[in-house]
PDB file of C-alpha atoms in Angstrom:
ATOM      1  CA  MET N  16     106.459 105.364 120.300  1.00 47.00           C
ATOM      2  CA  MET N  17     103.107 104.887 118.580  1.00 50.00           C
ATOM      3  CA  THR N  18     100.327 103.447 120.834  1.00 54.00           C
ATOM      4  CA  ASN N  19      98.651 102.093 117.551  1.00 56.00           C
ATOM      5  CA  LEU N  20      99.007 102.064 113.873  1.00 56.00           C
ATOM      6  CA  PHE N  21      97.048 104.820 113.085  1.00 58.00           C
ATOM      7  CA  SER N  22      98.653 107.340 115.959  1.00 58.00           C
ATOM      8  CA  VAL N  23     100.678 108.784 113.428  1.00 55.00           C
ATOM      9  CA  PHE N  24      97.684 110.529 111.859  1.00 58.00           C
ATOM     10  CA  ASP N  25      96.526 112.042 115.296  1.00 60.00           C
ATOM     11  CA  PRO N  26      96.730 115.962 115.545  1.00 58.00           C
ATOM     12  CA  THR N  27      99.214 116.216 118.382  1.00 61.00           C
ATOM     13  CA  SER N  28     101.637 118.604 117.588  1.00 60.00           C
ATOM     14  CA  ASN N  29     101.312 121.911 119.720  1.00 60.00           C
ATOM     15  CA  LEU N  30     102.199 125.295 119.037  1.00 58.00           C
ATOM     16  CA  MET N  31     101.653 127.849 121.750  1.00 59.00           C
ATOM     17  CA  GLY N  32      99.221 125.854 123.556  1.00 58.00           C
ATOM     18  CA  THR N  33      97.223 125.282 120.179  1.00 58.00           C
ATOM     19  CA  GLN N  34      97.101 122.155 118.154  1.00 62.00           C
ATOM     20  CA  ALA N  35      99.142 123.116 115.273  1.00 65.00           C
ATOM     21  CA  ASN N  36      98.212 120.305 112.952  1.00 68.00           C
ATOM     22  CA  TRP N  37      94.986 121.970 111.725  1.00 70.00           C
ATOM     23  CA  ALA N  38      96.623 124.976 110.665  1.00 71.00           C
ATOM     24  CA  SER N  39      97.390 123.472 107.426  1.00 72.00           C
ATOM     25  CA  THR N  40      93.827 123.417 106.606  1.00 75.00           C
ATOM     26  CA  MET N  41      93.409 127.277 105.788  1.00 71.00           C
ATOM     27  CA  ILE N  42      97.220 128.538 105.608  1.00 73.00           C
ATOM     28  CA  GLY N  43      96.743 128.393 101.764  1.00 71.00           C
ATOM     29  CA  ILE N  44      94.519 131.771 102.150  1.00 70.00           C
ATOM     30  CA  ALA N  45      97.862 133.452 102.677  1.00 69.00           C
ATOM     31  CA  PHE N  46      98.969 132.657  99.161  1.00 68.00           C
ATOM     32  CA  MET N  47      95.808 134.179  97.561  1.00 66.00           C
ATOM     33  CA  PRO N  48      96.998 137.905  97.035  1.00 65.00           C
ATOM     34  CA  PHE N  49      99.348 136.587  94.409  1.00 62.00           C
ATOM     35  CA  MET N  50      96.124 135.695  92.137  1.00 59.00           C
ATOM     36  CA  PHE N  51      95.238 139.487  92.239  1.00 64.00           C
ATOM     37  CA  TRP N  52      98.110 140.643  90.551  1.00 67.00           C
ATOM     38  CA  VAL N  53      98.358 142.864  87.604  1.00 68.00           C
ATOM     39  CA  ILE N  54      99.980 140.491  85.270  1.00 72.00           C
ATOM     40  CA  PRO N  55      98.765 136.906  86.356  1.00 73.00           C
ATOM     41  CA  SER N  56     101.368 134.138  86.744  1.00 74.00           C
ATOM     42  CA  ARG N  57     101.136 130.760  84.991  1.00 80.00           C
ATOM     43  CA  GLN N  58      99.930 129.334  87.842  1.00 77.00           C
ATOM     44  CA  ALA N  59      96.866 131.763  88.296  1.00 77.00           C
ATOM     45  CA  ILE N  60      96.162 131.507  84.451  1.00 83.00           C
ATOM     46  CA  LEU N  61      96.301 127.483  84.604  1.00 86.00           C
ATOM     47  CA  TRP N  62      93.869 127.597  87.972  1.00 84.00           C
ATOM     48  CA  LYS N  63      91.507 130.163  86.072  1.00 85.00           C
ATOM     49  CA  LYS N  64      91.527 127.833  83.267  1.00 90.00           C
ATOM     50  CA  ILE N  65      90.612 124.558  85.578  1.00 89.00           C
ATOM     51  CA  VAL N  66      87.777 126.713  87.396  1.00 88.00           C
ATOM     52  CA  LEU N  67      86.314 127.638  84.140  1.00 90.00           C
ATOM     53  CA  THR N  68      86.245 123.777  83.182  1.00 91.00           C
ATOM     54  CA  LEU N  69      84.659 122.985  86.216  1.00 90.00           C
ATOM     55  CA  HIS N  70      82.150 125.710  86.060  1.00 88.00           C
ATOM     56  CA  LYS N  71      81.182 124.321  82.670  1.00 88.00           C
ATOM     57  CA  GLU N  72      80.920 120.991  83.777  1.00 88.00           C
ATOM     58  CA  PHE N  73      78.966 121.649  87.078  1.00 88.00           C
ATOM     59  CA  ASN N  74      76.563 123.872  85.448  1.00 86.00           C
ATOM     60  CA  THR N  75      75.514 121.173  83.010  1.00 86.00           C
ATOM     61  CA  LEU N  76      75.189 118.540  86.016  1.00 84.00           C
ATOM     62  CA  ILE N  77      73.092 121.103  87.862  1.00 83.00           C
ATOM     63  CA  GLY N  78      70.614 122.138  84.940  1.00 75.00           C
ATOM     64  CA  PRO N  79      69.652 125.204  83.551  1.00 70.00           C
ATOM     65  CA  GLN N  80      66.978 125.721  86.227  1.00 70.00           C
ATOM     66  CA  SER N  81      69.900 126.488  88.729  1.00 69.00           C
ATOM     67  CA  ALA N  82      70.497 129.935  90.308  1.00 71.00           C
ATOM     68  CA  PRO N  83      73.175 131.926  88.508  1.00 74.00           C
ATOM     69  CA  GLY N  84      76.701 131.395  90.597  1.00 75.00           C
ATOM     70  CA  SER N  85      75.454 128.212  92.195  1.00 81.00           C
ATOM     71  CA  THR N  86      78.433 126.223  90.899  1.00 86.00           C
ATOM     72  CA  LEU N  87      80.833 128.526  93.048  1.00 87.00           C
ATOM     73  CA  MET N  88      80.162 126.566  96.106  1.00 88.00           C
ATOM     74  CA  PHE N  89      81.201 123.386  94.491  1.00 90.00           C
ATOM     75  CA  ILE N  90      84.360 124.822  93.049  1.00 91.00           C
ATOM     76  CA  SER N  91      85.355 126.304  96.411  1.00 89.00           C
ATOM     77  CA  LEU N  92      84.690 122.575  97.911  1.00 91.00           C
ATOM     78  CA  PHE N  93      86.998 120.991  95.201  1.00 92.00           C
ATOM     79  CA  SER N  94      89.683 123.844  95.752  1.00 90.00           C
ATOM     80  CA  LEU N  95      89.476 123.381  99.625  1.00 89.00           C
ATOM     81  CA  ILE N  96      89.663 119.319  99.269  1.00 91.00           C
ATOM     82  CA  MET N  97      92.155 119.359  96.533  1.00 90.00           C
ATOM     83  CA  TYR N  98      94.663 121.927  98.667  1.00 88.00           C
ATOM     84  CA  ASN N  99      94.295 119.522 101.791  1.00 88.00           C
ATOM     85  CA  ASN N 100      94.931 116.599  99.947  1.00 89.00           C
ATOM     86  CA  VAL N 101      98.111 117.713  98.174  1.00 88.00           C
ATOM     87  CA  MET N 102      99.435 119.609 101.127  1.00 86.00           C
ATOM     88  CA  GLY N 103      99.105 116.093 103.103  1.00 84.00           C
ATOM     89  CA  LEU N 104     101.650 114.636 100.841  1.00 85.00           C
ATOM     90  CA  THR N 105     104.090 117.170 102.015  1.00 82.00           C
ATOM     91  CA  PRO N 106     106.492 115.625 104.491  1.00 79.00           C
ATOM     92  CA  TYR N 107     105.388 116.782 108.252  1.00 76.00           C
ATOM     93  CA  VAL N 108     102.372 118.243 107.062  1.00 79.00           C
ATOM     94  CA  PHE N 109      98.988 116.910 108.723  1.00 79.00           C
ATOM     95  CA  THR N 110      96.448 115.604 106.339  1.00 83.00           C
ATOM     96  CA  SER N 111      93.091 117.182 107.720  1.00 85.00           C
ATOM     97  CA  THR N 112      90.923 115.275 105.034  1.00 87.00           C
ATOM     98  CA  SER N 113      92.185 112.197 106.036  1.00 86.00           C
ATOM     99  CA  HIS N 114      89.847 112.554 109.526  1.00 86.00           C
ATOM    100  CA  LEU N 115      86.132 112.012 109.667  1.00 87.00           C
ATOM    101  CA  ALA N 116      85.932 115.205 111.707  1.00 86.00           C
ATOM    102  CA  MET N 117      86.844 117.002 108.498  1.00 88.00           C
ATOM    103  CA  THR N 118      85.228 115.139 105.830  1.00 91.00           C
ATOM    104  CA  LEU N 119      81.865 114.713 107.815  1.00 91.00           C
ATOM    105  CA  ALA N 120      81.960 118.417 108.599  1.00 91.00           C
ATOM    106  CA  LEU N 121      82.095 119.061 104.640  1.00 91.00           C
ATOM    107  CA  ALA N 122      79.522 116.202 103.830  1.00 92.00           C
ATOM    108  CA  LEU N 123      76.486 116.598 106.263  1.00 92.00           C
ATOM    109  CA  PRO N 124      75.760 119.953 105.917  1.00 92.00           C
ATOM    110  CA  LEU N 125      75.623 119.969 102.296  1.00 91.00           C
ATOM    111  CA  TRP N 126      73.496 116.847 102.538  1.00 91.00           C
ATOM    112  CA  LEU N 127      71.198 118.369 105.140  1.00 92.00           C
ATOM    113  CA  SER N 128      70.717 121.673 103.474  1.00 90.00           C
ATOM    114  CA  PHE N 129      69.725 119.749 100.015  1.00 89.00           C
ATOM    115  CA  MET N 130      67.434 117.536 101.773  1.00 90.00           C
ATOM    116  CA  LEU N 131      65.578 120.413 103.639  1.00 90.00           C
ATOM    117  CA  TYR N 132      65.524 122.382 100.592  1.00 88.00           C
ATOM    118  CA  GLY N 133      63.962 119.464  98.359  1.00 86.00           C
ATOM    119  CA  TRP N 134      61.515 118.410 101.016  1.00 88.00           C
ATOM    120  CA  ILE N 135      60.292 121.958 101.939  1.00 89.00           C
ATOM    121  CA  ASN N 136      60.144 123.262  98.442  1.00 86.00           C
ATOM    122  CA  HIS N 137      59.448 120.209  96.240  1.00 82.00           C
ATOM    123  CA  THR N 138      57.755 117.841  98.441  1.00 84.00           C
ATOM    124  CA  GLN N 139      55.735 115.850  95.559  1.00 84.00           C
ATOM    125  CA  HIS N 140      59.350 115.833  93.821  1.00 81.00           C
ATOM    126  CA  MET N 141      61.106 114.135  96.521  1.00 82.00           C
ATOM    127  CA  PHE N 142      58.124 111.452  97.337  1.00 82.00           C
ATOM    128  CA  ALA N 143      58.211 110.464  93.497  1.00 80.00           C
ATOM    129  CA  HIS N 144      62.006 110.119  93.674  1.00 78.00           C
ATOM    130  CA  LEU N 145      61.525 107.351  96.414  1.00 82.00           C
ATOM    131  CA  VAL N 146      59.896 105.071  93.806  1.00 81.00           C
ATOM    132  CA  PRO N 147      61.847 104.766  90.597  1.00 76.00           C
ATOM    133  CA  VAL N 148      59.950 104.654  87.195  1.00 75.00           C
ATOM    134  CA  GLY N 149      58.612 101.078  86.206  1.00 75.00           C
ATOM    135  CA  THR N 150      58.882  99.763  89.565  1.00 77.00           C
ATOM    136  CA  PRO N 151      56.192  97.060  89.870  1.00 79.00           C
ATOM    137  CA  PRO N 152      53.309  97.769  92.689  1.00 79.00           C
ATOM    138  CA  ALA N 153      54.323  94.746  94.711  1.00 80.00           C
ATOM    139  CA  LEU N 154      58.083  96.207  95.320  1.00 78.00           C
ATOM    140  CA  MET N 155      56.903  99.879  95.545  1.00 80.00           C
ATOM    141  CA  ALA N 156      56.978  99.814  99.616  1.00 82.00           C
ATOM    142  CA  PHE N 157      60.345  97.969  99.410  1.00 82.00           C
ATOM    143  CA  MET N 158      61.706 100.446  97.146  1.00 85.00           C
ATOM    144  CA  VAL N 159      60.812 103.121  99.241  1.00 84.00           C
ATOM    145  CA  CYS N 160      62.616 101.428 102.015  1.00 87.00           C
ATOM    146  CA  ILE N 161      65.719 101.049  99.845  1.00 86.00           C
ATOM    147  CA  GLU N 162      65.955 104.646  98.431  1.00 85.00           C
ATOM    148  CA  THR N 163      65.493 105.906 101.848  1.00 87.00           C
ATOM    149  CA  VAL N 164      68.199 104.280 103.229  1.00 89.00           C
ATOM    150  CA  SER N 165      70.224 105.333 100.391  1.00 87.00           C
ATOM    151  CA  ASN N 166      69.538 108.601 100.962  1.00 87.00           C
ATOM    152  CA  VAL N 167      70.224 108.749 104.910  1.00 89.00           C
ATOM    153  CA  ILE N 168      74.057 107.224 104.448  1.00 90.00           C
ATOM    154  CA  ARG N 169      75.088 109.613 101.512  1.00 90.00           C
ATOM    155  CA  PRO N 170      76.830 111.716 103.846  1.00 91.00           C
ATOM    156  CA  GLY N 171      78.733 109.018 105.310  1.00 91.00           C
ATOM    157  CA  THR N 172      79.765 107.429 102.095  1.00 91.00           C
ATOM    158  CA  LEU N 173      80.805 110.893 100.908  1.00 91.00           C
ATOM    159  CA  ALA N 174      82.782 111.271 104.173  1.00 91.00           C
ATOM    160  CA  VAL N 175      84.344 107.759 104.324  1.00 91.00           C
ATOM    161  CA  ARG N 176      85.331 107.441 100.736  1.00 91.00           C
ATOM    162  CA  LEU N 177      87.304 110.485 100.854  1.00 91.00           C
ATOM    163  CA  ALA N 178      88.925 109.795 104.300  1.00 90.00           C
ATOM    164  CA  ALA N 179      89.814 106.364 103.643  1.00 90.00           C
ATOM    165  CA  ASN N 180      91.431 106.813 100.259  1.00 90.00           C
ATOM    166  CA  MET N 181      93.373 109.502 102.074  1.00 88.00           C
ATOM    167  CA  ILE N 182      94.545 107.837 104.903  1.00 88.00           C
ATOM    168  CA  ALA N 183      95.043 104.121 102.873  1.00 86.00           C
ATOM    169  CA  GLY N 184      97.999 105.799 100.886  1.00 84.00           C
ATOM    170  CA  HIS N 185      99.421 107.388 103.605  1.00 82.00           C
ATOM    171  CA  LEU N 186      99.249 104.635 105.699  1.00 84.00           C
ATOM    172  CA  LEU N 187     101.047 102.351 102.965  1.00 85.00           C
ATOM    173  CA  MET N 188     103.630 104.903 102.669  1.00 84.00           C
ATOM    174  CA  THR N 189     104.232 105.048 106.175  1.00 82.00           C
ATOM    175  CA  LEU N 190     104.668 101.285 106.498  1.00 83.00           C
ATOM    176  CA  LEU N 191     107.248 101.099 103.654  1.00 84.00           C
ATOM    177  CA  GLY N 192     109.018 104.073 104.970  1.00 80.00           C
ATOM    178  CA  ASN N 193     109.354 102.323 108.400  1.00 81.00           C
ATOM    179  CA  THR N 194     110.964  99.023 106.550  1.00 82.00           C
ATOM    180  CA  GLY N 195     113.844 100.987 105.203  1.00 76.00           C
ATOM    181  CA  PRO N 196     116.113 100.736 108.136  1.00 78.00           C
ATOM    182  CA  THR N 197     115.516  97.137 108.414  1.00 79.00           C
ATOM    183  CA  ILE N 198     115.932  95.602 104.713  1.00 81.00           C
ATOM    184  CA  ALA N 199     119.007  95.207 102.841  1.00 78.00           C
ATOM    185  CA  SER N 200     120.955  97.629 101.172  1.00 76.00           C
ATOM    186  CA  THR N 201     120.280  95.762  97.778  1.00 78.00           C
ATOM    187  CA  LEU N 202     116.831  96.307  98.320  1.00 82.00           C
ATOM    188  CA  LEU N 203     116.833  99.933  99.193  1.00 82.00           C
ATOM    189  CA  THR N 204     116.812 100.755  95.273  1.00 83.00           C
ATOM    190  CA  VAL N 205     113.540  98.912  94.715  1.00 86.00           C
ATOM    191  CA  LEU N 206     111.959 100.692  97.791  1.00 85.00           C
ATOM    192  CA  MET N 207     112.828 104.062  96.737  1.00 87.00           C
ATOM    193  CA  ILE N 208     111.300 103.412  92.974  1.00 89.00           C
ATOM    194  CA  THR N 209     108.404 102.068  94.903  1.00 87.00           C
ATOM    195  CA  MET N 210     107.542 104.984  97.119  1.00 87.00           C
ATOM    196  CA  VAL N 211     108.202 107.348  94.188  1.00 88.00           C
ATOM    197  CA  LEU N 212     105.553 105.479  92.160  1.00 91.00           C
ATOM    198  CA  LEU N 213     103.204 105.382  95.210  1.00 90.00           C
ATOM    199  CA  LEU N 214     103.865 109.044  95.477  1.00 88.00           C
ATOM    200  CA  THR N 215     102.614 109.808  91.934  1.00 90.00           C
ATOM    201  CA  LEU N 216      99.617 107.390  92.711  1.00 90.00           C
ATOM    202  CA  GLU N 217      98.903 109.437  95.727  1.00 90.00           C
ATOM    203  CA  SER N 218      98.939 112.531  93.870  1.00 90.00           C
ATOM    204  CA  ALA N 219      96.268 111.524  91.430  1.00 91.00           C
ATOM    205  CA  VAL N 220      94.489 110.082  94.148  1.00 91.00           C
ATOM    206  CA  ALA N 221      94.603 113.636  95.818  1.00 91.00           C
ATOM    207  CA  MET N 222      93.014 115.350  92.818  1.00 91.00           C
ATOM    208  CA  ILE N 223      90.685 112.578  91.724  1.00 92.00           C
ATOM    209  CA  GLN N 224      89.143 112.177  95.171  1.00 92.00           C
ATOM    210  CA  ALA N 225      88.368 115.855  95.347  1.00 92.00           C
ATOM    211  CA  TYR N 226      86.661 115.908  92.019  1.00 93.00           C
ATOM    212  CA  VAL N 227      84.778 112.976  92.766  1.00 93.00           C
ATOM    213  CA  PHE N 228      83.589 114.781  96.162  1.00 93.00           C
ATOM    214  CA  ALA N 229      82.523 117.842  94.283  1.00 92.00           C
ATOM    215  CA  ILE N 230      80.868 115.768  91.412  1.00 93.00           C
ATOM    216  CA  LEU N 231      78.671 113.591  93.767  1.00 91.00           C
ATOM    217  CA  SER N 232      77.604 116.878  95.454  1.00 91.00           C
ATOM    218  CA  THR N 233      76.729 118.460  92.524  1.00 90.00           C
ATOM    219  CA  LEU N 234      74.798 115.334  91.550  1.00 88.00           C
ATOM    220  CA  TYR N 235      73.071 115.093  95.047  1.00 88.00           C
ATOM    221  CA  SER N 236      71.918 119.116  94.909  1.00 87.00           C
ATOM    222  CA  SER N 237      70.652 118.440  90.878  1.00 84.00           C
ATOM    223  CA  GLU N 238      68.195 115.681  92.200  1.00 82.00           C
ATOM    224  CA  VAL N 239      66.488 118.122  94.367  1.00 81.00           C
ATOM    225  CA  ILE N 240      66.348 121.273  92.378  1.00 73.00           C
TER     226      ILE N 240
END
């Protein structure tokens, strides 16, 4: 019996003395050899086109001054998040991206590395970035405080945005699924259609949230270069 509404998302499954829920986070690595076949599959060709499209877009956002191959980090980040989001839609598979332990572990090191690189190598640019262009002199001190707070909360907003969007849909699907045995048989058809539509929406959210996380990380890195 659940102790609270969110306990269904807790990693409690045990396998040989270890928590097996987090195994879904990296189990996709087992399927990577399929990408190295002599004749690539349709899935491999589709994924290659997606990666090339993301590379062009991320390279445009970072700018021409970026180091070669710098977009690979953000493409890998997008791939990891989207894989875990989609895997979480499978029944009885733990969604690691619905926990702050996972999302904050992705967002905080990225933001910290960007900040350290910017303040060490482009100190004057980072100070200038705290005061937007055209700010009246009387508001400069106030704008510095606002920009500092907005920079500090960036990893938190990245992590909470991803976790909240993933857990909200899962929670709604769980609540609707639990009402199935208690409602009249005439309403089961409506409930099933609603669940299918909600699952379709969650599939779109899984891909969109991975894209948003990667795009925002790219934009944050472009500010310090």
